[in-house]
N, CA, C and O atoms as a MOPAC input file, in Angstrom:
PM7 MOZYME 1SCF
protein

 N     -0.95000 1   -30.72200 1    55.43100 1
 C     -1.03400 1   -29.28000 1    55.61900 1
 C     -0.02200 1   -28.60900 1    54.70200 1
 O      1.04800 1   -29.11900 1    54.37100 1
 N     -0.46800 1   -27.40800 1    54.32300 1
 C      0.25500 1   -26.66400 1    53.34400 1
 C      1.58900 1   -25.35500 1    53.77400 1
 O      1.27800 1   -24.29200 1    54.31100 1
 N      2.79900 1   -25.66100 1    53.46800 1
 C      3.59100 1   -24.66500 1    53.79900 1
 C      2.94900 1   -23.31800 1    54.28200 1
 O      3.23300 1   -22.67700 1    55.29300 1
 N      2.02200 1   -23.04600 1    53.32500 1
 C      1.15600 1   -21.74300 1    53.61900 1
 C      0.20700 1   -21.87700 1    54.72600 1
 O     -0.03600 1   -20.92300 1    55.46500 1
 N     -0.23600 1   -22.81100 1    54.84200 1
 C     -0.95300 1   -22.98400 1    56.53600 1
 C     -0.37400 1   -23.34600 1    57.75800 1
 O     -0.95800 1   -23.18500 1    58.83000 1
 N      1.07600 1   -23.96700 1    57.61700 1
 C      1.90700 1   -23.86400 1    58.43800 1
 C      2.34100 1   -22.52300 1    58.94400 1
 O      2.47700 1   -22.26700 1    60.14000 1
 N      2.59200 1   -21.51200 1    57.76500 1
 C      3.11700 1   -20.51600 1    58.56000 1
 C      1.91900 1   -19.34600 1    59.00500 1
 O      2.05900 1   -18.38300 1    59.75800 1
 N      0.79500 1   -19.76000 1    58.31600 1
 C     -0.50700 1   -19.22400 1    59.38900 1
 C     -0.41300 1   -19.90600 1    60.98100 1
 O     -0.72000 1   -19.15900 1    61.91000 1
 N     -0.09400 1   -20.97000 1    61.21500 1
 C      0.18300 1   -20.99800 1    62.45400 1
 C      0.88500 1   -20.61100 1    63.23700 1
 O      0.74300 1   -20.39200 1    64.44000 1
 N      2.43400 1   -20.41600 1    61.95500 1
 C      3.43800 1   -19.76600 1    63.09500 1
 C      2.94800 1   -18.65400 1    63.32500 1
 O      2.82000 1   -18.17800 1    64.45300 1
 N      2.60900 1   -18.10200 1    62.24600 1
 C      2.53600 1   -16.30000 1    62.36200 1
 C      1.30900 1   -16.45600 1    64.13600 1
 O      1.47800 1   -16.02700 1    65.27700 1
 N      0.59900 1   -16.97000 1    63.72500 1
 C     -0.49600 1   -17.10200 1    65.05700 1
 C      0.45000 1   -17.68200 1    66.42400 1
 O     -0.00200 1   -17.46000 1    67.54700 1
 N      1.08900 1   -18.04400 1    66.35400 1
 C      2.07700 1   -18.31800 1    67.62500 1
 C      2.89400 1   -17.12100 1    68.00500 1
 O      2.86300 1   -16.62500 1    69.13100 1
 N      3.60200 1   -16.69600 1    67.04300 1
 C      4.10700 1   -15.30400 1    67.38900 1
 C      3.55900 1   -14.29000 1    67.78500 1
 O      3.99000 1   -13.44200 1    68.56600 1
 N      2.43000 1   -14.35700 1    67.17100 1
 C      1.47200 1   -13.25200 1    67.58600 1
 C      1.26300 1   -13.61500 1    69.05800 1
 O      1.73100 1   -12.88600 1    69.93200 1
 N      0.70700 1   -14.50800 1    69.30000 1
 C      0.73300 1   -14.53800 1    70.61800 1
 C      1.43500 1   -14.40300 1    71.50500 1
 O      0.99900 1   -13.87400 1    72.52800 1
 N      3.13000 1   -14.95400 1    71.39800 1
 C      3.93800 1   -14.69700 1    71.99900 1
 C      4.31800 1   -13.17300 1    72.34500 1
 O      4.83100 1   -12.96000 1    73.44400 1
 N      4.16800 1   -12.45600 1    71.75500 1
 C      3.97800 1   -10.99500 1    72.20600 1
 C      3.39900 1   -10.66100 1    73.31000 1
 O      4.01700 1    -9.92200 1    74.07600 1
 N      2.11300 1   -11.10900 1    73.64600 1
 C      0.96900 1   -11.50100 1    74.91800 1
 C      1.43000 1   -12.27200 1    75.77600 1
 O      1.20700 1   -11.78700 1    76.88500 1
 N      2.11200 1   -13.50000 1    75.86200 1
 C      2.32800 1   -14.50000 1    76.25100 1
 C      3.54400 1   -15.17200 1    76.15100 1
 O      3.91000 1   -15.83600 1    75.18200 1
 N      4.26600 1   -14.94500 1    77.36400 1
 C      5.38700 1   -15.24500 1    77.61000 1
 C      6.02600 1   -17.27100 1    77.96400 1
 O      7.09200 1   -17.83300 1    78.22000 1
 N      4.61000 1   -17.65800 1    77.75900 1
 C      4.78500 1   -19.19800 1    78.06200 1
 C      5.55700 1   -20.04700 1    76.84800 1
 O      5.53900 1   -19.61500 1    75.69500 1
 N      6.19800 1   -21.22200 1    77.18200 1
 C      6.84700 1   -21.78900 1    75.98000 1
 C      5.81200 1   -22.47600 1    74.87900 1
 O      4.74100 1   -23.04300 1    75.09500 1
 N      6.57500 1   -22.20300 1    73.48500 1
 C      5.59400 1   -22.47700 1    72.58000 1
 C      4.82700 1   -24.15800 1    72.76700 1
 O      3.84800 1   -24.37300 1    72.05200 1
 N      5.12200 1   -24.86100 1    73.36000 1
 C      4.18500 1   -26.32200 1    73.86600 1
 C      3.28500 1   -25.74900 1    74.68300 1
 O      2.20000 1   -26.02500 1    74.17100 1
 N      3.09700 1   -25.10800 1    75.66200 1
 C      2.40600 1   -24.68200 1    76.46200 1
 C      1.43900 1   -24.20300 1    76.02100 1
 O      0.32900 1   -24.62300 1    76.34800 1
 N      1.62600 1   -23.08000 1    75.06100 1
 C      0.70200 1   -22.26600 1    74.17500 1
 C      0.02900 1   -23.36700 1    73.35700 1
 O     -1.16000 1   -23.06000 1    73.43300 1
 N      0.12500 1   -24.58400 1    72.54500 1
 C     -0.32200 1   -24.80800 1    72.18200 1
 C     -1.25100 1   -26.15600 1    72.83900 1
 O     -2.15700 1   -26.75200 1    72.25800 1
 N     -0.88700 1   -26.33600 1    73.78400 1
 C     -1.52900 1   -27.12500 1    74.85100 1
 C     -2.90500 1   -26.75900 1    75.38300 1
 O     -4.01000 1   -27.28800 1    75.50100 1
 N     -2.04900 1   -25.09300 1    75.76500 1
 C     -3.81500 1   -24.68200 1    76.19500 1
 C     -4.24300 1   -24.35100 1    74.93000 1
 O     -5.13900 1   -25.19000 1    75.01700 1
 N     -4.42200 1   -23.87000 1    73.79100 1
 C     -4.88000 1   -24.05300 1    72.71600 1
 C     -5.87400 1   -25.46100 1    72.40500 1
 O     -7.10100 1   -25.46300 1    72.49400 1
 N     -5.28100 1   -26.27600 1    72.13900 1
 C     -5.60000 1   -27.92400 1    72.04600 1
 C     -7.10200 1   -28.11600 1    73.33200 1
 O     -8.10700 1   -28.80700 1    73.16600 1
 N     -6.72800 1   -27.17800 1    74.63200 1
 C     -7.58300 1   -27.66500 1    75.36700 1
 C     -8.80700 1   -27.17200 1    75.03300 1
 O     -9.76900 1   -27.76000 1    75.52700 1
 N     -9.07000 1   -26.00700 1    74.14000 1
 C    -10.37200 1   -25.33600 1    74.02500 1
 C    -11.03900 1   -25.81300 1    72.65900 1
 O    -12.26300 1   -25.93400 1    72.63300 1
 N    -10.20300 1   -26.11700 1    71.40400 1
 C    -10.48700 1   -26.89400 1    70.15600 1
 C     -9.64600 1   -27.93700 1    70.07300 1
 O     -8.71900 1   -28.11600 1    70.86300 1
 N     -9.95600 1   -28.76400 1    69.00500 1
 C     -9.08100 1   -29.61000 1    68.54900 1
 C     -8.39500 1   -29.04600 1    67.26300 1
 O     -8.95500 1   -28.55600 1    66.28200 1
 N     -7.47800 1   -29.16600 1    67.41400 1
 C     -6.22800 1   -28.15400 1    66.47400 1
 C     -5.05600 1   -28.91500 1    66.37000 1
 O     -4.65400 1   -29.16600 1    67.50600 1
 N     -4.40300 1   -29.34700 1    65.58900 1
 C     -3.31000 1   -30.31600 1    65.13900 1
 C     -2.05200 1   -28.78000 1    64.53500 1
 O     -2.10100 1   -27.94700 1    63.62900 1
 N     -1.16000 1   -29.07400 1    65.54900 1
 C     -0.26900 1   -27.86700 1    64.97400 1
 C      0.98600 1   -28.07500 1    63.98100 1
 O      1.91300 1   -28.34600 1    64.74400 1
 N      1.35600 1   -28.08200 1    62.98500 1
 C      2.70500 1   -28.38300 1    62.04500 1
 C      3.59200 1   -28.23800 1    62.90400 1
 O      3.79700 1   -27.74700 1    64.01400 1
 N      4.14400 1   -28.89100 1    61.96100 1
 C      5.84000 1   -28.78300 1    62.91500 1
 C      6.98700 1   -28.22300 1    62.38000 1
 O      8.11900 1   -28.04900 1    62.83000 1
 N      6.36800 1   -27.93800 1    61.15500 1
 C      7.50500 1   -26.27800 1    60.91500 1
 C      6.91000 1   -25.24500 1    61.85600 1
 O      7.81100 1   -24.75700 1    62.53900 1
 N      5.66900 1   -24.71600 1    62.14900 1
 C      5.13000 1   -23.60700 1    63.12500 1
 C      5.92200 1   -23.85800 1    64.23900 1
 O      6.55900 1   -22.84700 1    64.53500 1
 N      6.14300 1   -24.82300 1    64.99400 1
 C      6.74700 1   -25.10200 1    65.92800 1
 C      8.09800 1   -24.88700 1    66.13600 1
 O      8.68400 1   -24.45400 1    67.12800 1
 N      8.54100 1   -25.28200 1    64.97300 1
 C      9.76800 1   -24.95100 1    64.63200 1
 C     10.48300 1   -23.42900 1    64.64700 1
 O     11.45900 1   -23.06000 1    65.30000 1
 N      9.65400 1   -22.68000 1    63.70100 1
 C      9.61200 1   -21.59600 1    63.47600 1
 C      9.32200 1   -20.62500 1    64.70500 1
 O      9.81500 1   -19.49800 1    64.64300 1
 N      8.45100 1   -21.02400 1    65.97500 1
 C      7.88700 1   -20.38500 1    66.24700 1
 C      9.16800 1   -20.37800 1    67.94500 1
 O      9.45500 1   -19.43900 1    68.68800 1
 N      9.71100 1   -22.13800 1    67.98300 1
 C     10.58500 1   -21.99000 1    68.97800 1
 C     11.99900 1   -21.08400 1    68.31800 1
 O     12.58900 1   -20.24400 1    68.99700 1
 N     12.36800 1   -21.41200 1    66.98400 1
 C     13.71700 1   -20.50000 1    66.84000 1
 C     13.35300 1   -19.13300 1    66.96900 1
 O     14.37200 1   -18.66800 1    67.48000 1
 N     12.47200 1   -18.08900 1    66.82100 1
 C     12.45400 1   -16.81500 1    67.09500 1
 C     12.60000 1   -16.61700 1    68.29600 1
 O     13.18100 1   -15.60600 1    68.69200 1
 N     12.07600 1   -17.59000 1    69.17600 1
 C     12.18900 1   -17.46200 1    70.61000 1
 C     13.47100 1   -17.37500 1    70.92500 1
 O     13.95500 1   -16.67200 1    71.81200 1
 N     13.99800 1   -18.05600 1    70.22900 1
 C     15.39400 1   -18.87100 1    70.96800 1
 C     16.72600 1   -17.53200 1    70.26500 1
 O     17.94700 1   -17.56200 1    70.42600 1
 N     15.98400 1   -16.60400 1    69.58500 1
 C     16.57500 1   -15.50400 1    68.25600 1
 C     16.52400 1   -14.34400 1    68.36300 1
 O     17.34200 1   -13.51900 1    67.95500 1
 N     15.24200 1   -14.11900 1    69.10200 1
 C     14.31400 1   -12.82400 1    69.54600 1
 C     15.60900 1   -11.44100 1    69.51600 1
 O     15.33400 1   -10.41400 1    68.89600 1
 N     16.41500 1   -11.52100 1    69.94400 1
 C     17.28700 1   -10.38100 1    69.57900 1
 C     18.10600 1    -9.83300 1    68.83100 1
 O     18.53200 1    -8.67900 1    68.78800 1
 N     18.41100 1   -11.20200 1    67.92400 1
 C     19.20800 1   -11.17800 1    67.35800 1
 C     18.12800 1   -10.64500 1    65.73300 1
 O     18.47600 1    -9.84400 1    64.86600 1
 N     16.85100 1   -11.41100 1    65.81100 1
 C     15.95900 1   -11.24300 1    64.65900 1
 C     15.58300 1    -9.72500 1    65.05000 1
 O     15.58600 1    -8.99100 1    64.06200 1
 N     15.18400 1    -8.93700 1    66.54400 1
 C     14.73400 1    -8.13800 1    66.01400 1
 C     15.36000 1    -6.92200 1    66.20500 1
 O     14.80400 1    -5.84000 1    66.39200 1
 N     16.93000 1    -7.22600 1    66.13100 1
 C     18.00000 1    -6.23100 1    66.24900 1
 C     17.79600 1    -5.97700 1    64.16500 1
 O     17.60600 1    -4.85700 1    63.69200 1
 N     17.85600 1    -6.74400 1    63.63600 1
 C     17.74200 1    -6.78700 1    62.00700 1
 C     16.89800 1    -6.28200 1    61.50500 1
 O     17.14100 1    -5.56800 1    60.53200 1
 N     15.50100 1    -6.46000 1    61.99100 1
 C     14.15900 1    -5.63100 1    61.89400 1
 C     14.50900 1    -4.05500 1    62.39300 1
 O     13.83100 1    -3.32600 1    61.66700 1
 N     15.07300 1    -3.46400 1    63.07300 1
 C     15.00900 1    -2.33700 1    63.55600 1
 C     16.19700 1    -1.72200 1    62.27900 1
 O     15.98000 1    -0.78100 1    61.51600 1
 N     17.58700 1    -2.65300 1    62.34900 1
 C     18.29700 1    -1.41200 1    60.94800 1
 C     17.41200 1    -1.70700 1    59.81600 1
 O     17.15900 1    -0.58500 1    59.37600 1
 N     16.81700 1    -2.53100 1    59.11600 1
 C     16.50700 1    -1.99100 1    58.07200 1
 C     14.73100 1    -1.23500 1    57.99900 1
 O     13.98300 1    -0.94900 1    57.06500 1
 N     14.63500 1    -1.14600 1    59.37400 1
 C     12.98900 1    -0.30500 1    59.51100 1
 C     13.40900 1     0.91000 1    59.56000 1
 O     14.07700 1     1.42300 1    60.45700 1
 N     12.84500 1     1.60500 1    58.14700 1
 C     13.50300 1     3.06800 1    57.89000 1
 C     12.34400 1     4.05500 1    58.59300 1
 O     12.45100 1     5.28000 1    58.53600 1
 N     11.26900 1     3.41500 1    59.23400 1
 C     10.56400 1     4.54900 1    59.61600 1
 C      9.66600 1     4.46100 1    60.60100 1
 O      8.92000 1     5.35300 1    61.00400 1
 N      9.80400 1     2.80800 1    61.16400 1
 C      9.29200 1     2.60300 1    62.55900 1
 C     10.55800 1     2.08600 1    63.15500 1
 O     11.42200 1     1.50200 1    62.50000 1
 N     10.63300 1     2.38400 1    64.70000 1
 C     11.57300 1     1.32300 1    65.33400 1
 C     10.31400 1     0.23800 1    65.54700 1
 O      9.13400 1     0.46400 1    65.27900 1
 N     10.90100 1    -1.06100 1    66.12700 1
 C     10.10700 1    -2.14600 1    66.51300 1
 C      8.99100 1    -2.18300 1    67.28500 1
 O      7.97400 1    -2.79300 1    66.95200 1
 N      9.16100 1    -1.32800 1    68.69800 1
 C      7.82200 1    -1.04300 1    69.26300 1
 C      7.19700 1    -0.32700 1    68.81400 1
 O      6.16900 1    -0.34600 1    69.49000 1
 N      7.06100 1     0.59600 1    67.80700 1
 C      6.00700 1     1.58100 1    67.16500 1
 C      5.62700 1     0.44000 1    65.96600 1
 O      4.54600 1     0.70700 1    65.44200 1
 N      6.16400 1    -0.55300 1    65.51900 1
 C      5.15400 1    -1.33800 1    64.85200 1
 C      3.57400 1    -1.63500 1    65.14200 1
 O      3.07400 1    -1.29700 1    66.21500 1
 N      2.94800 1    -2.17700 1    64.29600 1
 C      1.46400 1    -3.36300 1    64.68500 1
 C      2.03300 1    -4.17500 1    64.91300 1
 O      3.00400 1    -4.53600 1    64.24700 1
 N      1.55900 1    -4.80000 1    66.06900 1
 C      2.15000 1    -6.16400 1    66.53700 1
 C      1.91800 1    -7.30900 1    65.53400 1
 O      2.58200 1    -8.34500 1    65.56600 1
 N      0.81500 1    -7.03600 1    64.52700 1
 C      0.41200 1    -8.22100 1    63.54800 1
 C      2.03100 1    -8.07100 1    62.48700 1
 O      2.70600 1    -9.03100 1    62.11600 1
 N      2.26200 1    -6.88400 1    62.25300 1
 C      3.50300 1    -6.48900 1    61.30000 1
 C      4.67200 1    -7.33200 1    62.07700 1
 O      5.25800 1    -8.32400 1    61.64300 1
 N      4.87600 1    -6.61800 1    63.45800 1
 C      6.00300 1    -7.80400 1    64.19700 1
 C      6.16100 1    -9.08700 1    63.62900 1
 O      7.09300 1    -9.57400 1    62.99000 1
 N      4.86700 1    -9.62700 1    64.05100 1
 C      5.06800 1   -11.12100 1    64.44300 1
 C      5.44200 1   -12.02200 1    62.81200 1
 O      6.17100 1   -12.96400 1    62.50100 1
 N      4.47200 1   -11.09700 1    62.06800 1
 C      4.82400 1   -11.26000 1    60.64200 1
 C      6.48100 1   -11.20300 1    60.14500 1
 O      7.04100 1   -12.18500 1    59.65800 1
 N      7.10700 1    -9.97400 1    60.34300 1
 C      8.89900 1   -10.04200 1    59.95300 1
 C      9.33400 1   -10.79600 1    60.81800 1
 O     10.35700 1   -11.23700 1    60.29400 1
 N      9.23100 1   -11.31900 1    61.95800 1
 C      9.84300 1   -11.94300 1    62.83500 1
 C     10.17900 1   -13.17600 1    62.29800 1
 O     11.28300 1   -13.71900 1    62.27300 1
 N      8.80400 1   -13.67100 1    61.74800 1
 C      8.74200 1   -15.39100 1    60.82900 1
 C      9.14600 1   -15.05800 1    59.73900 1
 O      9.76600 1   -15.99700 1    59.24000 1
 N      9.11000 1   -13.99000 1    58.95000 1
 C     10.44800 1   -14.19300 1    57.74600 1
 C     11.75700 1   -13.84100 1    58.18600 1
 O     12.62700 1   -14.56000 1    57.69700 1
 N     12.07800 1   -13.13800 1    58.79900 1
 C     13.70600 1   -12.82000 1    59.54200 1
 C     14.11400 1   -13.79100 1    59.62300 1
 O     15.14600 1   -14.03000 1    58.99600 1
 N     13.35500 1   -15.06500 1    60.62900 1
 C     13.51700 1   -16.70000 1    60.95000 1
 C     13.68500 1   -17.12400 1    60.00200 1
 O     14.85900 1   -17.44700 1    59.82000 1
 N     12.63700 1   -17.41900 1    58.74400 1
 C     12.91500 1   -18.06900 1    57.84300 1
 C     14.55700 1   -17.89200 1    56.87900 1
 O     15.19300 1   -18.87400 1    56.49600 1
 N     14.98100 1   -16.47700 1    56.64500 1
 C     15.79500 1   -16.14300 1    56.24300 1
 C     16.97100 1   -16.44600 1    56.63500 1
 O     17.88900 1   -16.85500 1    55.92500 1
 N     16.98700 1   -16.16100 1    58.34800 1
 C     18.59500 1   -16.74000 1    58.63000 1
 C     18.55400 1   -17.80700 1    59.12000 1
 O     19.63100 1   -18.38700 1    58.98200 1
 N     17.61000 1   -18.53400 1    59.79000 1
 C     17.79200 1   -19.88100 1    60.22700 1
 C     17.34600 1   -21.04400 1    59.68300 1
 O     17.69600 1   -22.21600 1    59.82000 1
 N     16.33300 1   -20.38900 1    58.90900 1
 C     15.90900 1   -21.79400 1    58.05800 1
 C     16.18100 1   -22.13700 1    56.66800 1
 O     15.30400 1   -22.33300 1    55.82700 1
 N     17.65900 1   -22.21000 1    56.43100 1
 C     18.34800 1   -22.15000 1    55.43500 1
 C     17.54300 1   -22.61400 1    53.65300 1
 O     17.71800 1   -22.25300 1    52.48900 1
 N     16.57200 1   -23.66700 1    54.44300 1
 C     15.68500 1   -24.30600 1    52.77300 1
 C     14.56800 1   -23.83000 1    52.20000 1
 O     13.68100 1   -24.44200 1    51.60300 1
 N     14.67600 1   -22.78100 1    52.41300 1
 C     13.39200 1   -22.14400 1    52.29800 1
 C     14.00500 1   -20.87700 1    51.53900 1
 O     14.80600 1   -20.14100 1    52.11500 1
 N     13.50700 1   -20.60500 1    49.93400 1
 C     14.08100 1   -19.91100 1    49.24900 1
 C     13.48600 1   -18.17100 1    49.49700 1
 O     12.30800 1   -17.81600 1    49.45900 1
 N     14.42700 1   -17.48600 1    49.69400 1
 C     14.04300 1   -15.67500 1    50.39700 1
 C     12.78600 1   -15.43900 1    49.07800 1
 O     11.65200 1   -15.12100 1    49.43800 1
 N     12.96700 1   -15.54700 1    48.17300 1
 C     12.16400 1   -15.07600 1    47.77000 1
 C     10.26800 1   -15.37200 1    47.80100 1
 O      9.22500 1   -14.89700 1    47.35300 1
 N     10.75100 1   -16.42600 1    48.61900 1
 C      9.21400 1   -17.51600 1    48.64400 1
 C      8.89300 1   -16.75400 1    49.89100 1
 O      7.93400 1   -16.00700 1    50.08700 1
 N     10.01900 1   -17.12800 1    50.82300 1
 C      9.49300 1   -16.10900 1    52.01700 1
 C      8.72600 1   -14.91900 1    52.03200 1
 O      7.62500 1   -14.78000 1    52.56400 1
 N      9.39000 1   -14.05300 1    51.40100 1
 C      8.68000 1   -12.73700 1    51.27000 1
 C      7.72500 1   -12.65800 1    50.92400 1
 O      6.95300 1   -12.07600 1    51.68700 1
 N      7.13100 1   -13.18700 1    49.54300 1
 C      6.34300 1   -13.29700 1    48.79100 1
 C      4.99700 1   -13.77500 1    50.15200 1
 O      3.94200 1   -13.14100 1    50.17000 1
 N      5.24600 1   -14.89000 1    51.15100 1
 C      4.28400 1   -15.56500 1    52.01400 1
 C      4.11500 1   -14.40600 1    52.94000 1
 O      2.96300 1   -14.10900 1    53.25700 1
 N      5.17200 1   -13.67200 1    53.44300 1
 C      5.41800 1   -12.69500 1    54.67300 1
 C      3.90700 1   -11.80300 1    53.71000 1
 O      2.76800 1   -11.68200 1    54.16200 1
 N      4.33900 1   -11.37000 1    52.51500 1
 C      3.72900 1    -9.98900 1    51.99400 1
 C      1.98900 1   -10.46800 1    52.07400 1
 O      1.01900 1    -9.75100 1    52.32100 1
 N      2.02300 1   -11.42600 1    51.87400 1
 C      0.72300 1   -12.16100 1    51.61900 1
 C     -0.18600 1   -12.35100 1    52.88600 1
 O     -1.41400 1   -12.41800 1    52.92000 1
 N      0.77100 1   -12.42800 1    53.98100 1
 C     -0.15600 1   -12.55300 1    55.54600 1
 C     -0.48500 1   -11.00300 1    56.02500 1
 O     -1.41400 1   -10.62000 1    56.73500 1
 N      0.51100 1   -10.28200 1    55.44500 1
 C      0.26600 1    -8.87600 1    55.68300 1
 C     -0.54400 1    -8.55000 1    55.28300 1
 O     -1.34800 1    -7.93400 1    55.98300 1
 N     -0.79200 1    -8.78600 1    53.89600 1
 C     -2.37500 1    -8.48200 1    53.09200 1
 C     -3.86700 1    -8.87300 1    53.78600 1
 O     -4.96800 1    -8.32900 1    53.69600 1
 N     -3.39900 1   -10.06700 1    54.51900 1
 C     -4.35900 1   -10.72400 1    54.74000 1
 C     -4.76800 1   -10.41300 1    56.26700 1
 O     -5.92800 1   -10.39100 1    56.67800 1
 N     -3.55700 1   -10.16400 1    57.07200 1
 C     -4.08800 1    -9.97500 1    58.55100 1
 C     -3.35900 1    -8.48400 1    58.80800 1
 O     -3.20000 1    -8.13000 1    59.97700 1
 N     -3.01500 1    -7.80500 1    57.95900 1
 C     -2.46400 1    -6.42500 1    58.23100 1
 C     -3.00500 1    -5.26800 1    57.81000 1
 O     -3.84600 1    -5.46800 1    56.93400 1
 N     -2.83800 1    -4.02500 1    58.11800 1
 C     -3.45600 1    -2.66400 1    57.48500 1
 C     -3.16800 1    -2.49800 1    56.75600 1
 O     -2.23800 1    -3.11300 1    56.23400 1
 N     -3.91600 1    -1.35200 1    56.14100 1
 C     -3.88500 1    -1.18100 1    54.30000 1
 C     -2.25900 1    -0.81700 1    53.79200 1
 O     -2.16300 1    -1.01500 1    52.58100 1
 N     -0.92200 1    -0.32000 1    54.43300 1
 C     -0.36400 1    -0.01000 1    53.78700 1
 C      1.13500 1    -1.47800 1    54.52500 1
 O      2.20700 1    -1.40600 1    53.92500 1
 N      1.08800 1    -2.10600 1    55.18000 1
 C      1.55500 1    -3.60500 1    56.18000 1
 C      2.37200 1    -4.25300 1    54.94800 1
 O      3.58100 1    -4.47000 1    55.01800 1
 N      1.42100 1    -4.60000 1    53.57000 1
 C      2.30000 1    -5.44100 1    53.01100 1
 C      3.62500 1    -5.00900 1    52.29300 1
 O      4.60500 1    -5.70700 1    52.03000 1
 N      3.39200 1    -3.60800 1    52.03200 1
 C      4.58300 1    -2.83500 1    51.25700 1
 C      5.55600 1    -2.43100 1    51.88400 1
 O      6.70600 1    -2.45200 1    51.44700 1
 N      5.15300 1    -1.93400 1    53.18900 1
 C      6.26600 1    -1.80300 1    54.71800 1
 C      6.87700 1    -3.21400 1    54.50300 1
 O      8.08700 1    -3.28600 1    54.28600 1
 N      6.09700 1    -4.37800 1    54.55000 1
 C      6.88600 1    -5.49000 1    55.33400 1
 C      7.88300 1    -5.91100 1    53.62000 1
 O      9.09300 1    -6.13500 1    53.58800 1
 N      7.04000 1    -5.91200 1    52.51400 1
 C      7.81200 1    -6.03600 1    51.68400 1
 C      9.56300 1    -5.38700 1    51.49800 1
 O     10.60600 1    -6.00300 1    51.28000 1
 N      9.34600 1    -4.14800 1    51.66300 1
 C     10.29600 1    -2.99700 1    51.82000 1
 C     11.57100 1    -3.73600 1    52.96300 1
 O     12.73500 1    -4.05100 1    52.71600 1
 N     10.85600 1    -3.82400 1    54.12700 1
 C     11.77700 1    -4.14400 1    54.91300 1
 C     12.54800 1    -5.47200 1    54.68000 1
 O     13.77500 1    -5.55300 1    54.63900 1
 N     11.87500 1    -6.26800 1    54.56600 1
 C     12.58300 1    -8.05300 1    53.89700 1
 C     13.52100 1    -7.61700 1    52.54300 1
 O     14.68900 1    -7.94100 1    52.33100 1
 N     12.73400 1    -6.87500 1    51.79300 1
 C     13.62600 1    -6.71000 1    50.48300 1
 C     15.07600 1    -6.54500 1    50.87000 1
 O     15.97500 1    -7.35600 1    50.64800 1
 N     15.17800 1    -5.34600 1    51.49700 1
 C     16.68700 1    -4.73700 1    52.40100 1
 C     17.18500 1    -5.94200 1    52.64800 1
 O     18.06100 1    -6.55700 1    52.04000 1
 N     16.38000 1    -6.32600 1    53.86300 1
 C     17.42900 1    -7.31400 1    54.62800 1
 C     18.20700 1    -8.82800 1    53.09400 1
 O     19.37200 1    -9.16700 1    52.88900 1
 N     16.92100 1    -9.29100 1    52.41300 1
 C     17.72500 1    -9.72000 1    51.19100 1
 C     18.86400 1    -9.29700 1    50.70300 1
 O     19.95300 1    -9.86600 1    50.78900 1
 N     18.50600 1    -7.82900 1    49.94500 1
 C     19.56800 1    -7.69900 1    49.45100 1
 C     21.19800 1    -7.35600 1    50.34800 1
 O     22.25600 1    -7.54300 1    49.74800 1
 N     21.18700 1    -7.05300 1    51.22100 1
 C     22.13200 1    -6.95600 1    52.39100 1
 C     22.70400 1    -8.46000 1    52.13200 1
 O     23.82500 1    -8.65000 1    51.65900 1
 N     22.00000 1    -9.28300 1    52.41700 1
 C     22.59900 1   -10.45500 1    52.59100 1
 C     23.04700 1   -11.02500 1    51.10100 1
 O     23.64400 1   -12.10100 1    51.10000 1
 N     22.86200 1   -10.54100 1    50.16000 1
 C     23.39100 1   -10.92700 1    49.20000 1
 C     22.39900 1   -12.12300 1    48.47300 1
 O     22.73000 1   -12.67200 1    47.42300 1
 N     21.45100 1   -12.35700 1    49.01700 1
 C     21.14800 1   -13.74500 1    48.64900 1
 C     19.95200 1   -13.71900 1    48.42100 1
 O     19.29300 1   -14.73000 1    48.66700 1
 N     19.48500 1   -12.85000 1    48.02100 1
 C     17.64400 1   -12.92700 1    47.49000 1
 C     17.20700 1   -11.57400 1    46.58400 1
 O     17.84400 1   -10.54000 1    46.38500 1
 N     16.23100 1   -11.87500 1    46.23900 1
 C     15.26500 1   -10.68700 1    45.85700 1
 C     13.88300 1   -10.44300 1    46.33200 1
 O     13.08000 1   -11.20900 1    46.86500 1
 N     13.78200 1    -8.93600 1    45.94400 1
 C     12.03200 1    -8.51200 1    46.64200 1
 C     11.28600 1    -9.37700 1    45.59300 1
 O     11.62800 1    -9.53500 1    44.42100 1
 N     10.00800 1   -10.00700 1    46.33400 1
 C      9.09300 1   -10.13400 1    46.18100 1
 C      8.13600 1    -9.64800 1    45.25000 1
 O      6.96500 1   -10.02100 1    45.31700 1

């Protein structure tokens, strides 16, 4: 499986977790029970550290969101910065700029017409804040 289909899963775990307050095994348990679905284990990964982050990731999302707070987001936009926020501070091997570039790309793909430039915008900030990346 491909980095890039890994984090189609996370992003699909997060998303759910918004809905669904059960732990990410659970979720993918009952998942498993309706198809057969083999889940990565970076998604897993990814999908338990936001859990385990959730305030701390989306205290970061809110300063550099210059024009939504967090609940006036799309929840597809959420779940999307949430897994690059993750990627950025906790998953140290994973280069910011690759991130973004994947974040901007799910936005395109599962977000509204203007999702990828918001989410771009917002990751860019948090990069450059941290000193350690560039936009996308």
């Amino acid at each position: 499986m491909t980095r890039r289909d890994a984090r189609e899963q996370a992003f699909a775990l997060l998303f759910e977790m918004i809905f669904n307050d059960e732990p990410v095994e659970d979720m993918i348990r009952d998942a498993s029970l309706c198809r057969d679905i083999e889940i990565d284990d970076f998604a897993v990964e990814a999908a338990n550290t936001v859990r385990a982050h959730r305030e701390e990731i989306d205290a970061t999302i809110d300063a550099f969101s210059s024009k939504w707070k967090l609940n006036r987001l799309p929840k597809v936009t959420v779940s999307i910065l949430r897994l690059a926020v993750c990627e950025m501070r906790y998953m140290k091997d994973i280069p910011v700029g690759a991130t973004i570039n994947e974040a901007v790309e799910l936005a395109k793909k599962y977000g509204g017409e203007e999702d990828s430039a918001y989410v771009n915008g917002v990751l860019g900030g948090i990069a450059r804040s941290a000193g350690g990346g560039s936009e996308a």
